[in-house]
Amino acid sequence: MTNIVRAQKKQKTKAVSLITLADKSSPISEQYRTIRTNIQYAMVDRDLKTLVITSSGPSEGKSTTSANLAIVFANSGKRVLLVDADMRKPTVAKTFALDNTRGLSTLLGSRETMLHQVVQNSGVDNLFLMTSGPKPPNPSELLDSRRMQELIHELKHQYDLVIFDMPPVVAVTDAQIVASKSDGTILVVRENVSKRDSLLKAKSLLEMVDANILGVVYNGSKNIEDQGYYYGS
Ligand SMILES: Nc1ncnc2c1ncn2[C@@H]1O[C@H](COP(=O)(O)OP(=O)(O)O)[C@@H](O)[C@H]1O
Ligand SMILES: [Mg+2]
């Protein structure tokens, strides 16, 4: 068992399950690799480097999908940065047992903070992490700032793939903002949780900002530790 998985098990908070680290040969891990392949196909034509993961509502598996996709892409040799851009309900620090005193909010909020000061090692080869940082009063404004635009530009130079773990698209505008500045967007749908109306609303909100929706990740309802399954779109 890796240190990350061990640290996760001690926590009662909302760390998500890193099945792709805990059990690389499980069917769920295989499904994440299938999703990776599908995304890679979409990446061939275009220079796709920044990816937004969102869903219509809460608890549909955005953070689970972001973290596990980041791991399987890193395993394929790409230099990957997972950014916790859900500054409202952050999970990356908990999931990877990291300090969150500095992160995206710090970087966007102060000109003095440098990128290298907020990127942390994950313990997984090729995978780097940016936690959310302390909860700011104005997440949407920070994400819509010029500094965010510059940051995305800089990250594209430094990494092969940047994955943004976002809040739900229907409740707040954060995911719309980042999707409009990113190369691709993936919508997570969770069995028995996602509502049809909300899904349609999510799609139209993303289309409104010309997000490049690459597809849907269907997150099965079964327990993730217990032969749960994922389908790529
Ligand atoms: N397929 C699944 N089966 C069981 N539990 C899941 C599944 N997908 C996600 N979860 C759990 O549901 C909760 C919410 O998932 P999370 O990825 O944090 O969602 P979001 O980021 O969309 O709010 C977490 O505790 C996570 O471990
Ligand atoms: Mg989340």
PDB file of C-alpha atoms and ligand atoms in Angstrom:
ATOM      1  CA  MET A   1       0.000   0.000   0.000  1.00  0.00           C
ATOM      2  CA  THR A   2       1.346   3.469  -0.801  1.00  0.00           C
ATOM      3  CA  ASN A   3       1.731   6.180   1.832  1.00  0.00           C
ATOM      4  CA  ILE A   4      -1.088   8.149   0.248  1.00  0.00           C
ATOM      5  CA  VAL A   5      -3.529   5.280   0.491  1.00  0.00           C
ATOM      6  CA  ARG A   6      -2.451   4.616   4.088  1.00  0.00           C
ATOM      7  CA  ALA A   7      -2.883   8.294   5.037  1.00  0.00           C
ATOM      8  CA  GLN A   8      -6.299   8.362   3.369  1.00  0.00           C
ATOM      9  CA  LYS A   9      -7.598   5.482   5.384  1.00  0.00           C
ATOM     10  CA  LYS A  10      -6.929   7.336   8.624  1.00  0.00           C
ATOM     11  CA  GLN A  11      -9.068  10.284   7.596  1.00  0.00           C
ATOM     12  CA  LYS A  12     -12.730  10.730   8.310  1.00  0.00           C
ATOM     13  CA  THR A  13     -13.052  13.718   5.975  1.00  0.00           C
ATOM     14  CA  LYS A  14     -13.842  13.813   2.306  1.00  0.00           C
ATOM     15  CA  ALA A  15     -10.763  12.300   0.774  1.00  0.00           C
ATOM     16  CA  VAL A  16     -11.755  10.455  -2.392  1.00  0.00           C
ATOM     17  CA  SER A  17     -10.756   6.902  -3.201  1.00  0.00           C
ATOM     18  CA  LEU A  18      -7.583   6.516  -5.258  1.00  0.00           C
ATOM     19  CA  ILE A  19      -8.435   3.131  -6.664  1.00  0.00           C
ATOM     20  CA  THR A  20      -5.930   3.602  -9.494  1.00  0.00           C
ATOM     21  CA  LEU A  21      -3.166   3.680  -6.865  1.00  0.00           C
ATOM     22  CA  ALA A  22      -4.585   1.154  -4.438  1.00  0.00           C
ATOM     23  CA  ASP A  23      -5.371  -1.499  -7.021  1.00  0.00           C
ATOM     24  CA  LYS A  24      -3.977  -0.893 -10.485  1.00  0.00           C
ATOM     25  CA  SER A  25      -5.403  -4.077 -11.920  1.00  0.00           C
ATOM     26  CA  SER A  26      -8.989  -3.640 -10.677  1.00  0.00           C
ATOM     27  CA  PRO A  27     -11.763  -3.303 -13.286  1.00  0.00           C
ATOM     28  CA  ILE A  28     -12.344   0.280 -12.138  1.00  0.00           C
ATOM     29  CA  SER A  29      -8.706   1.192 -12.749  1.00  0.00           C
ATOM     30  CA  GLU A  30      -9.019  -0.418 -16.164  1.00  0.00           C
ATOM     31  CA  GLN A  31     -12.062   1.773 -16.836  1.00  0.00           C
ATOM     32  CA  TYR A  32     -10.071   4.878 -15.928  1.00  0.00           C
ATOM     33  CA  ARG A  33      -7.425   3.813 -18.434  1.00  0.00           C
ATOM     34  CA  THR A  34     -10.151   3.395 -21.050  1.00  0.00           C
ATOM     35  CA  ILE A  35     -11.347   6.924 -20.328  1.00  0.00           C
ATOM     36  CA  ARG A  36      -7.730   8.084 -20.651  1.00  0.00           C
ATOM     37  CA  THR A  37      -7.531   6.469 -24.089  1.00  0.00           C
ATOM     38  CA  ASN A  38     -10.754   8.149 -25.167  1.00  0.00           C
ATOM     39  CA  ILE A  39      -9.470  11.525 -24.040  1.00  0.00           C
ATOM     40  CA  GLN A  40      -6.135  10.897 -25.781  1.00  0.00           C
ATOM     41  CA  TYR A  41      -7.996  10.339 -29.034  1.00  0.00           C
ATOM     42  CA  ALA A  42      -9.672  13.698 -28.631  1.00  0.00           C
ATOM     43  CA  MET A  43      -6.270  15.201 -27.897  1.00  0.00           C
ATOM     44  CA  VAL A  44      -4.647  13.991 -31.097  1.00  0.00           C
ATOM     45  CA  ASP A  45      -6.239  16.514 -33.438  1.00  0.00           C
ATOM     46  CA  ARG A  46      -5.965  19.484 -31.155  1.00  0.00           C
ATOM     47  CA  ASP A  47      -3.351  20.606 -28.744  1.00  0.00           C
ATOM     48  CA  LEU A  48      -5.441  19.695 -25.735  1.00  0.00           C
ATOM     49  CA  LYS A  49      -3.623  20.477 -22.519  1.00  0.00           C
ATOM     50  CA  THR A  50      -6.140  21.824 -20.040  1.00  0.00           C
ATOM     51  CA  LEU A  51      -9.050  19.738 -18.940  1.00  0.00           C
ATOM     52  CA  VAL A  52     -12.003  20.730 -16.735  1.00  0.00           C
ATOM     53  CA  ILE A  53     -13.856  18.066 -14.778  1.00  0.00           C
ATOM     54  CA  THR A  54     -17.297  19.106 -13.619  1.00  0.00           C
ATOM     55  CA  SER A  55     -20.829  17.789 -13.151  1.00  0.00           C
ATOM     56  CA  SER A  56     -24.304  19.197 -12.767  1.00  0.00           C
ATOM     57  CA  GLY A  57     -24.578  18.883  -8.988  1.00  0.00           C
ATOM     58  CA  PRO A  58     -22.697  17.952  -5.803  1.00  0.00           C
ATOM     59  CA  SER A  59     -21.200  14.546  -4.930  1.00  0.00           C
ATOM     60  CA  GLU A  60     -21.367  13.075  -8.412  1.00  0.00           C
ATOM     61  CA  GLY A  61     -17.724  12.043  -8.489  1.00  0.00           C
ATOM     62  CA  LYS A  62     -15.887  15.057  -9.942  1.00  0.00           C
ATOM     63  CA  SER A  63     -13.014  14.841  -7.482  1.00  0.00           C
ATOM     64  CA  THR A  64     -12.836  11.055  -7.674  1.00  0.00           C
ATOM     65  CA  THR A  65     -12.697  11.224 -11.472  1.00  0.00           C
ATOM     66  CA  SER A  66     -10.170  14.097 -11.515  1.00  0.00           C
ATOM     67  CA  ALA A  67      -7.748  12.436  -9.102  1.00  0.00           C
ATOM     68  CA  ASN A  68      -7.892   9.000 -10.706  1.00  0.00           C
ATOM     69  CA  LEU A  69      -7.602  10.381 -14.239  1.00  0.00           C
ATOM     70  CA  ALA A  70      -4.632  12.478 -13.128  1.00  0.00           C
ATOM     71  CA  ILE A  71      -2.973   9.310 -11.817  1.00  0.00           C
ATOM     72  CA  VAL A  72      -3.539   7.211 -14.948  1.00  0.00           C
ATOM     73  CA  PHE A  73      -2.318  10.038 -17.206  1.00  0.00           C
ATOM     74  CA  ALA A  74       0.789  10.416 -15.015  1.00  0.00           C
ATOM     75  CA  ASN A  75       1.295   6.645 -15.256  1.00  0.00           C
ATOM     76  CA  SER A  76       1.334   6.968 -19.032  1.00  0.00           C
ATOM     77  CA  GLY A  77       4.387   9.226 -18.760  1.00  0.00           C
ATOM     78  CA  LYS A  78       2.736  12.605 -19.123  1.00  0.00           C
ATOM     79  CA  ARG A  79       3.723  15.364 -16.756  1.00  0.00           C
ATOM     80  CA  VAL A  80       0.409  16.099 -15.059  1.00  0.00           C
ATOM     81  CA  LEU A  81      -0.776  18.817 -12.694  1.00  0.00           C
ATOM     82  CA  LEU A  82      -4.017  18.290 -10.788  1.00  0.00           C
ATOM     83  CA  VAL A  83      -5.428  21.640  -9.638  1.00  0.00           C
ATOM     84  CA  ASP A  84      -8.054  21.787  -6.911  1.00  0.00           C
ATOM     85  CA  ALA A  85     -10.147  24.567  -8.436  1.00  0.00           C
ATOM     86  CA  ASP A  86     -13.068  23.725  -6.167  1.00  0.00           C
ATOM     87  CA  MET A  87     -12.185  26.363  -3.604  1.00  0.00           C
ATOM     88  CA  ARG A  88     -15.634  25.932  -2.054  1.00  0.00           C
ATOM     89  CA  LYS A  89     -15.441  22.222  -1.256  1.00  0.00           C
ATOM     90  CA  PRO A  90     -11.812  21.270  -1.751  1.00  0.00           C
ATOM     91  CA  THR A  91     -10.678  17.647  -1.537  1.00  0.00           C
ATOM     92  CA  VAL A  92      -7.227  17.334  -3.136  1.00  0.00           C
ATOM     93  CA  ALA A  93      -5.316  18.191   0.054  1.00  0.00           C
ATOM     94  CA  LYS A  94      -7.309  15.595   1.980  1.00  0.00           C
ATOM     95  CA  THR A  95      -7.091  12.964  -0.700  1.00  0.00           C
ATOM     96  CA  PHE A  96      -3.310  13.221  -1.003  1.00  0.00           C
ATOM     97  CA  ALA A  97      -2.716  14.079   2.682  1.00  0.00           C
ATOM     98  CA  LEU A  98      -1.141  17.460   1.876  1.00  0.00           C
ATOM     99  CA  ASP A  99      -0.874  20.793   3.601  1.00  0.00           C
ATOM    100  CA  ASN A 100      -3.394  23.347   2.285  1.00  0.00           C
ATOM    101  CA  THR A 101      -2.114  26.573   3.797  1.00  0.00           C
ATOM    102  CA  ARG A 102      -1.065  27.662   0.313  1.00  0.00           C
ATOM    103  CA  GLY A 103      -2.628  26.791  -3.009  1.00  0.00           C
ATOM    104  CA  LEU A 104      -4.633  28.157  -5.929  1.00  0.00           C
ATOM    105  CA  SER A 105      -6.382  30.847  -3.859  1.00  0.00           C
ATOM    106  CA  THR A 106      -3.032  32.116  -2.550  1.00  0.00           C
ATOM    107  CA  LEU A 107      -1.538  32.189  -6.019  1.00  0.00           C
ATOM    108  CA  LEU A 108      -4.496  34.035  -7.530  1.00  0.00           C
ATOM    109  CA  GLY A 109      -4.856  36.353  -4.559  1.00  0.00           C
ATOM    110  CA  SER A 110      -1.319  37.657  -4.251  1.00  0.00           C
ATOM    111  CA  ARG A 111       1.198  38.764  -6.838  1.00  0.00           C
ATOM    112  CA  GLU A 112       4.047  37.829  -4.488  1.00  0.00           C
ATOM    113  CA  THR A 113       3.236  34.116  -4.519  1.00  0.00           C
ATOM    114  CA  MET A 114       5.095  32.176  -7.198  1.00  0.00           C
ATOM    115  CA  LEU A 115       3.863  29.070  -9.000  1.00  0.00           C
ATOM    116  CA  HIS A 116       6.648  26.844  -7.677  1.00  0.00           C
ATOM    117  CA  GLN A 117       5.659  27.737  -4.104  1.00  0.00           C
ATOM    118  CA  VAL A 118       2.211  26.209  -4.461  1.00  0.00           C
ATOM    119  CA  VAL A 119       2.935  23.089  -6.503  1.00  0.00           C
ATOM    120  CA  GLN A 120       3.491  20.007  -4.364  1.00  0.00           C
ATOM    121  CA  ASN A 121       4.802  16.551  -5.116  1.00  0.00           C
ATOM    122  CA  SER A 122       2.265  13.772  -5.014  1.00  0.00           C
ATOM    123  CA  GLY A 123       4.480  10.779  -4.374  1.00  0.00           C
ATOM    124  CA  VAL A 124       3.353   9.455  -7.781  1.00  0.00           C
ATOM    125  CA  ASP A 125       5.858   9.824 -10.640  1.00  0.00           C
ATOM    126  CA  ASN A 126       4.946  12.655 -13.041  1.00  0.00           C
ATOM    127  CA  LEU A 127       1.994  13.797 -10.935  1.00  0.00           C
ATOM    128  CA  PHE A 128       2.069  17.224  -9.322  1.00  0.00           C
ATOM    129  CA  LEU A 129      -0.627  18.825  -7.212  1.00  0.00           C
ATOM    130  CA  MET A 130      -1.947  22.289  -6.504  1.00  0.00           C
ATOM    131  CA  THR A 131      -4.309  22.326  -3.533  1.00  0.00           C
ATOM    132  CA  SER A 132      -7.124  24.893  -3.283  1.00  0.00           C
ATOM    133  CA  GLY A 133      -5.458  27.049  -0.633  1.00  0.00           C
ATOM    134  CA  PRO A 134      -7.530  28.706   2.117  1.00  0.00           C
ATOM    135  CA  LYS A 135     -11.155  29.344   1.224  1.00  0.00           C
ATOM    136  CA  PRO A 136     -11.386  32.812  -0.395  1.00  0.00           C
ATOM    137  CA  PRO A 137     -14.492  35.033  -0.141  1.00  0.00           C
ATOM    138  CA  ASN A 138     -14.688  35.378  -3.934  1.00  0.00           C
ATOM    139  CA  PRO A 139     -13.772  32.174  -5.820  1.00  0.00           C
ATOM    140  CA  SER A 140     -15.569  33.163  -9.040  1.00  0.00           C
ATOM    141  CA  GLU A 141     -13.823  36.539  -9.250  1.00  0.00           C
ATOM    142  CA  LEU A 142     -10.442  34.908  -8.661  1.00  0.00           C
ATOM    143  CA  LEU A 143     -11.071  32.367 -11.424  1.00  0.00           C
ATOM    144  CA  ASP A 144     -12.264  35.096 -13.768  1.00  0.00           C
ATOM    145  CA  SER A 145      -9.209  37.255 -13.144  1.00  0.00           C
ATOM    146  CA  ARG A 146      -6.443  38.181 -15.517  1.00  0.00           C
ATOM    147  CA  ARG A 147      -4.045  36.420 -13.188  1.00  0.00           C
ATOM    148  CA  MET A 148      -5.927  33.146 -13.751  1.00  0.00           C
ATOM    149  CA  GLN A 149      -5.658  33.639 -17.495  1.00  0.00           C
ATOM    150  CA  GLU A 150      -1.908  34.146 -17.131  1.00  0.00           C
ATOM    151  CA  LEU A 151      -1.637  31.151 -14.828  1.00  0.00           C
ATOM    152  CA  ILE A 152      -3.340  28.858 -17.359  1.00  0.00           C
ATOM    153  CA  HIS A 153      -0.942  30.110 -20.012  1.00  0.00           C
ATOM    154  CA  GLU A 154       2.045  29.395 -17.776  1.00  0.00           C
ATOM    155  CA  LEU A 155       0.783  25.949 -16.742  1.00  0.00           C
ATOM    156  CA  LYS A 156       0.442  24.931 -20.391  1.00  0.00           C
ATOM    157  CA  HIS A 157       4.144  25.567 -20.795  1.00  0.00           C
ATOM    158  CA  GLN A 158       5.141  23.624 -17.727  1.00  0.00           C
ATOM    159  CA  TYR A 159       2.907  20.544 -17.939  1.00  0.00           C
ATOM    160  CA  ASP A 160       1.681  18.142 -20.598  1.00  0.00           C
ATOM    161  CA  LEU A 161      -1.746  18.039 -19.001  1.00  0.00           C
ATOM    162  CA  VAL A 162      -3.506  20.205 -16.420  1.00  0.00           C
ATOM    163  CA  ILE A 163      -6.675  18.850 -14.820  1.00  0.00           C
ATOM    164  CA  PHE A 164      -9.009  21.259 -13.014  1.00  0.00           C
ATOM    165  CA  ASP A 165     -11.247  19.694 -10.384  1.00  0.00           C
ATOM    166  CA  MET A 166     -14.219  22.103 -10.350  1.00  0.00           C
ATOM    167  CA  PRO A 167     -17.428  22.747  -8.377  1.00  0.00           C
ATOM    168  CA  PRO A 168     -20.763  21.721  -9.941  1.00  0.00           C
ATOM    169  CA  VAL A 169     -21.684  23.794 -12.968  1.00  0.00           C
ATOM    170  CA  VAL A 170     -25.325  24.450 -12.119  1.00  0.00           C
ATOM    171  CA  ALA A 171     -24.884  25.901  -8.601  1.00  0.00           C
ATOM    172  CA  VAL A 172     -22.042  28.351  -9.193  1.00  0.00           C
ATOM    173  CA  THR A 173     -20.330  29.860 -12.213  1.00  0.00           C
ATOM    174  CA  ASP A 174     -16.761  28.702 -11.431  1.00  0.00           C
ATOM    175  CA  ALA A 175     -16.764  25.696 -13.762  1.00  0.00           C
ATOM    176  CA  GLN A 176     -18.236  27.755 -16.608  1.00  0.00           C
ATOM    177  CA  ILE A 177     -15.481  30.329 -16.192  1.00  0.00           C
ATOM    178  CA  VAL A 178     -12.625  27.829 -16.236  1.00  0.00           C
ATOM    179  CA  ALA A 179     -14.246  25.709 -18.974  1.00  0.00           C
ATOM    180  CA  SER A 180     -14.377  28.786 -21.187  1.00  0.00           C
ATOM    181  CA  LYS A 181     -10.600  29.190 -20.799  1.00  0.00           C
ATOM    182  CA  SER A 182      -9.748  25.479 -21.104  1.00  0.00           C
ATOM    183  CA  ASP A 183      -9.208  23.132 -24.028  1.00  0.00           C
ATOM    184  CA  GLY A 184     -11.682  20.453 -22.978  1.00  0.00           C
ATOM    185  CA  THR A 185     -14.430  19.718 -20.467  1.00  0.00           C
ATOM    186  CA  ILE A 186     -15.672  16.436 -19.096  1.00  0.00           C
ATOM    187  CA  LEU A 187     -19.063  16.086 -17.468  1.00  0.00           C
ATOM    188  CA  VAL A 188     -19.363  13.471 -14.726  1.00  0.00           C
ATOM    189  CA  VAL A 189     -22.740  11.812 -14.366  1.00  0.00           C
ATOM    190  CA  ARG A 190     -23.489   9.648 -11.358  1.00  0.00           C
ATOM    191  CA  GLU A 191     -25.997   6.877 -11.474  1.00  0.00           C
ATOM    192  CA  ASN A 192     -29.038   7.540  -9.265  1.00  0.00           C
ATOM    193  CA  VAL A 193     -27.702  10.964  -8.282  1.00  0.00           C
ATOM    194  CA  SER A 194     -27.612  13.153 -11.395  1.00  0.00           C
ATOM    195  CA  LYS A 195     -30.983  14.588 -12.357  1.00  0.00           C
ATOM    196  CA  ARG A 196     -32.028  14.802 -15.981  1.00  0.00           C
ATOM    197  CA  ASP A 197     -33.107  18.456 -15.807  1.00  0.00           C
ATOM    198  CA  SER A 198     -29.936  19.442 -14.065  1.00  0.00           C
ATOM    199  CA  LEU A 199     -27.853  17.588 -16.630  1.00  0.00           C
ATOM    200  CA  LEU A 200     -29.522  19.413 -19.499  1.00  0.00           C
ATOM    201  CA  LYS A 201     -29.024  22.679 -17.658  1.00  0.00           C
ATOM    202  CA  ALA A 202     -25.330  21.823 -17.115  1.00  0.00           C
ATOM    203  CA  LYS A 203     -24.883  21.093 -20.795  1.00  0.00           C
ATOM    204  CA  SER A 204     -26.517  24.345 -21.851  1.00  0.00           C
ATOM    205  CA  LEU A 205     -24.500  26.376 -19.320  1.00  0.00           C
ATOM    206  CA  LEU A 206     -21.287  24.897 -20.733  1.00  0.00           C
ATOM    207  CA  GLU A 207     -22.395  25.447 -24.322  1.00  0.00           C
ATOM    208  CA  MET A 208     -23.211  29.039 -23.464  1.00  0.00           C
ATOM    209  CA  VAL A 209     -19.535  29.718 -22.806  1.00  0.00           C
ATOM    210  CA  ASP A 210     -18.388  27.636 -25.798  1.00  0.00           C
ATOM    211  CA  ALA A 211     -16.855  24.941 -23.634  1.00  0.00           C
ATOM    212  CA  ASN A 212     -15.432  22.073 -25.651  1.00  0.00           C
ATOM    213  CA  ILE A 213     -17.372  19.180 -24.104  1.00  0.00           C
ATOM    214  CA  LEU A 214     -15.313  16.076 -24.829  1.00  0.00           C
ATOM    215  CA  GLY A 215     -17.720  13.631 -23.276  1.00  0.00           C
ATOM    216  CA  VAL A 216     -19.386  12.216 -20.234  1.00  0.00           C
ATOM    217  CA  VAL A 217     -17.921   9.949 -17.566  1.00  0.00           C
ATOM    218  CA  TYR A 218     -20.626   7.712 -16.230  1.00  0.00           C
ATOM    219  CA  ASN A 219     -19.935   7.035 -12.574  1.00  0.00           C
ATOM    220  CA  GLY A 220     -21.682   3.869 -11.439  1.00  0.00           C
ATOM    221  CA  SER A 221     -23.490   3.831  -8.123  1.00  0.00           C
ATOM    222  CA  LYS A 222     -21.873   0.727  -6.698  1.00  0.00           C
ATOM    223  CA  ASN A 223     -19.320   1.090  -3.955  1.00  0.00           C
ATOM    224  CA  ILE A 224     -16.053   2.109  -5.493  1.00  0.00           C
ATOM    225  CA  GLU A 225     -14.108  -0.329  -3.290  1.00  0.00           C
ATOM    226  CA  ASP A 226     -16.436  -3.111  -4.225  1.00  0.00           C
ATOM    227  CA  GLN A 227     -16.381  -3.864  -7.946  1.00  0.00           C
ATOM    228  CA  GLY A 228     -17.897  -0.506  -8.821  1.00  0.00           C
ATOM    229  CA  TYR A 229     -17.610   0.427 -12.440  1.00  0.00           C
ATOM    230  CA  TYR A 230     -17.051   3.386 -14.652  1.00  0.00           C
ATOM    231  CA  TYR A 231     -17.834   3.835 -18.308  1.00  0.00           C
ATOM    232  CA  GLY A 232     -16.087   6.197 -20.625  1.00  0.00           C
ATOM    233  CA  SER A 233     -18.235   8.180 -22.989  1.00  0.00           C
TER     234      SER A 233
HETATM  235  N1  LIG B   1     -18.988   5.227  -7.952  1.00  0.00           N
HETATM  236  C1  LIG B   1     -18.922   5.526  -6.658  1.00  0.00           C
HETATM  237  N2  LIG B   1     -19.284   4.607  -5.748  1.00  0.00           N
HETATM  238  C2  LIG B   1     -19.244   4.879  -4.433  1.00  0.00           C
HETATM  239  N3  LIG B   1     -18.838   6.046  -3.915  1.00  0.00           N
HETATM  240  C3  LIG B   1     -18.467   7.002  -4.777  1.00  0.00           C
HETATM  241  C4  LIG B   1     -18.473   6.803  -6.182  1.00  0.00           C
HETATM  242  N4  LIG B   1     -18.046   7.935  -6.778  1.00  0.00           N
HETATM  243  C5  LIG B   1     -17.793   8.804  -5.787  1.00  0.00           C
HETATM  244  N5  LIG B   1     -18.035   8.252  -4.593  1.00  0.00           N
HETATM  245  C6  LIG B   1     -17.937   8.887  -3.252  1.00  0.00           C
HETATM  246  O1  LIG B   1     -18.929   9.915  -3.196  1.00  0.00           O
HETATM  247  C7  LIG B   1     -18.429  11.055  -2.522  1.00  0.00           C
HETATM  248  C8  LIG B   1     -18.461  12.247  -3.468  1.00  0.00           C
HETATM  249  O2  LIG B   1     -17.511  12.014  -4.505  1.00  0.00           O
HETATM  250  P1  LIG B   1     -16.606  13.181  -5.040  1.00  0.00           P
HETATM  251  O3  LIG B   1     -15.704  12.620  -6.069  1.00  0.00           O
HETATM  252  O4  LIG B   1     -15.970  13.921  -3.898  1.00  0.00           O
HETATM  253  O5  LIG B   1     -17.735  14.068  -5.721  1.00  0.00           O
HETATM  254  P2  LIG B   1     -17.764  15.599  -6.153  1.00  0.00           P
HETATM  255  O6  LIG B   1     -16.352  16.042  -6.305  1.00  0.00           O
HETATM  256  O7  LIG B   1     -18.536  15.564  -7.430  1.00  0.00           O
HETATM  257  O8  LIG B   1     -18.508  16.330  -5.079  1.00  0.00           O
HETATM  258  C9  LIG B   1     -17.017  10.698  -2.056  1.00  0.00           C
HETATM  259  O9  LIG B   1     -17.082  10.238  -0.738  1.00  0.00           O
HETATM  260  C10 LIG B   1     -16.609   9.581  -3.016  1.00  0.00           C
HETATM  261  O10 LIG B   1     -15.647   8.714  -2.440  1.00  0.00           O
HETATM  262 MG    MG B   2     -15.268  17.598  -5.495  1.00  0.00          MG
END
